[in-house]
């Protein structure tokens, strides 16, 4: 893939659904999100007025070279290469299993990480249908390996007894979709990483996911969470768009919108409220 090592923020596709448990298709998501991002139906301006089309602070690095036989290692390697010179990465999944190797690569350079995880699902299964690398498991792997000092989850609305035990065991802070907390009150400290599963959104806002879960957040609520983050992100992933379930492209447009505001957070950090100098 083409890599511009002088560019501090790189968007990379991680086109895999090898560890999806239900409906494959997330491997096609990076292409759909790029199409939506560049759609002539909208433009590349963020809500704070940055024109991403003309901004030199980020670049699209294409897709990572993936090796299905050692998928996690190939993701880790690709991300490590981008961040070893001080760059930051926004990864476009792909299913949510990609977050474990991305966080592993990120934590090697930036620790202790605080992770804000937006999802309908806690993704804390010890294993799912015999697969410890399943997209239902990444946060169990992250916590077992001590890759995060703190994980805060928002939007969770499918907790079962096993995942409740896992959350307690690992000290994961779980907030449901009822009574979404104000981000400013969470005390999130840098280095701050965002993992955004699109099924945190209500299916009325984002139907194009493998596991639509009613009762979710609106696109506006998730945009506000991103815009209210107290620090520039050290990295982020945007996962679980399934183009097979997105015939109108609405979910891809929502993903592109969220991507723009994630980039705005990372580029426009000097304007963030409460930023430590
Ligand atoms: Mn999910
Ligand atoms: Mn997830």
GROMACS .gro file of C-alpha atoms in nm, residues 117-214:
model
   98
  117UNK     CA    1  -1.576   0.170   2.307
  118UNK     CA    2  -1.910   0.251   2.143
  119UNK     CA    3  -2.113  -0.060   2.060
  120UNK     CA    4  -2.444  -0.239   2.113
  121UNK     CA    5  -2.234  -0.532   2.234
  122UNK     CA    6  -1.967  -0.556   2.503
  123UNK     CA    7  -1.753  -0.793   2.287
  124UNK     CA    8  -1.616  -0.948   2.606
  125UNK     CA    9  -1.679  -1.316   2.533
  126UNK     CA   10  -1.398  -1.546   2.643
  127UNK     CA   11  -1.469  -1.734   2.320
  128UNK     CA   12  -1.758  -1.736   2.077
  129UNK     CA   13  -1.857  -2.055   1.894
  130UNK     CA   14  -1.508  -2.189   1.962
  131UNK     CA   15  -1.327  -1.883   1.820
  132UNK     CA   16  -1.121  -1.674   2.062
  133UNK     CA   17  -1.049  -1.427   1.782
  134UNK     CA   18  -1.420  -1.375   1.708
  135UNK     CA   19  -1.555  -1.024   1.668
  136UNK     CA   20  -1.745  -1.099   1.990
  137UNK     CA   21  -1.416  -1.129   2.188
  138UNK     CA   22  -1.170  -0.840   2.120
  139UNK     CA   23  -1.214  -0.663   2.453
  140UNK     CA   24  -1.153  -0.986   2.648
  141UNK     CA   25  -0.823  -1.026   2.461
  142UNK     CA   26  -0.731  -0.658   2.516
  143UNK     CA   27  -0.795  -0.682   2.891
  144UNK     CA   28  -0.618  -1.018   2.933
  145UNK     CA   29  -0.306  -0.873   2.774
  146UNK     CA   30  -0.322  -0.557   2.986
  147UNK     CA   31  -0.333  -0.335   2.678
  148UNK     CA   32  -0.564  -0.074   2.830
  149UNK     CA   33  -0.550   0.105   3.161
  150UNK     CA   34  -0.919   0.183   3.130
  151UNK     CA   35  -1.204   0.078   2.901
  152UNK     CA   36  -1.531   0.274   2.899
  153UNK     CA   37  -1.818   0.125   2.696
  154UNK     CA   38  -2.125   0.322   2.587
  155UNK     CA   39  -2.442   0.202   2.415
  156UNK     CA   40  -2.425  -0.159   2.539
  157UNK     CA   41  -2.769  -0.323   2.531
  158UNK     CA   42  -2.711  -0.699   2.496
  159UNK     CA   43  -2.535  -0.791   2.821
  160UNK     CA   44  -2.575  -1.149   2.940
  161UNK     CA   45  -2.451  -1.314   3.259
  162UNK     CA   46  -2.119  -1.427   3.107
  163UNK     CA   47  -2.033  -1.083   2.973
  164UNK     CA   48  -2.137  -0.919   3.300
  165UNK     CA   49  -1.893  -1.147   3.481
  166UNK     CA   50  -1.623  -1.064   3.227
  167UNK     CA   51  -1.683  -0.689   3.268
  168UNK     CA   52  -1.652  -0.723   3.645
  169UNK     CA   53  -1.344  -0.942   3.618
  170UNK     CA   54  -1.166  -0.693   3.393
  171UNK     CA   55  -1.301  -0.375   3.551
  172UNK     CA   56  -1.463  -0.257   3.228
  173UNK     CA   57  -1.698   0.038   3.279
  174UNK     CA   58  -2.025  -0.037   3.101
  175UNK     CA   59  -2.287   0.225   3.016
  176UNK     CA   60  -2.608   0.123   2.842
  177UNK     CA   61  -2.793   0.305   2.569
  178UNK     CA   62  -3.031   0.440   2.835
  179UNK     CA   63  -2.891   0.747   3.000
  180UNK     CA   64  -2.583   0.795   2.785
  181UNK     CA   65  -2.330   0.976   3.007
  182UNK     CA   66  -2.188   1.316   2.921
  183UNK     CA   67  -1.842   1.254   2.780
  184UNK     CA   68  -1.698   1.552   2.966
  185UNK     CA   69  -1.792   1.385   3.295
  186UNK     CA   70  -1.612   1.058   3.227
  187UNK     CA   71  -1.264   1.188   3.309
  188UNK     CA   72  -1.111   1.034   2.997
  189UNK     CA   73  -0.735   1.074   3.002
  190UNK     CA   74  -0.489   1.055   2.714
  191UNK     CA   75  -0.363   0.858   2.532
  192UNK     CA   76  -0.724   0.806   2.422
  193UNK     CA   77  -0.833   0.549   2.164
  194UNK     CA   78  -1.184   0.525   2.012
  195UNK     CA   79  -1.333   0.196   1.893
  196UNK     CA   80  -1.662   0.262   1.718
  197UNK     CA   81  -1.885  -0.030   1.619
  198UNK     CA   82  -2.156   0.109   1.392
  199UNK     CA   83  -2.421  -0.106   1.559
  200UNK     CA   84  -2.405   0.131   1.857
  201UNK     CA   85  -2.634   0.338   1.636
  202UNK     CA   86  -3.004   0.266   1.627
  203UNK     CA   87  -3.096   0.058   1.320
  204UNK     CA   88  -3.312   0.349   1.203
  205UNK     CA   89  -2.987   0.546   1.163
  206UNK     CA   90  -2.761   0.260   1.055
  207UNK     CA   91  -2.941  -0.051   0.929
  208UNK     CA   92  -2.640  -0.185   0.742
  209UNK     CA   93  -2.475  -0.397   1.009
  210UNK     CA   94  -2.470  -0.770   1.074
  211UNK     CA   95  -2.625  -0.741   1.420
  212UNK     CA   96  -2.882  -0.457   1.420
  213UNK     CA   97  -2.993  -0.396   1.777
  214UNK     CA   98  -3.295  -0.169   1.830
   0.00000   0.00000   0.00000
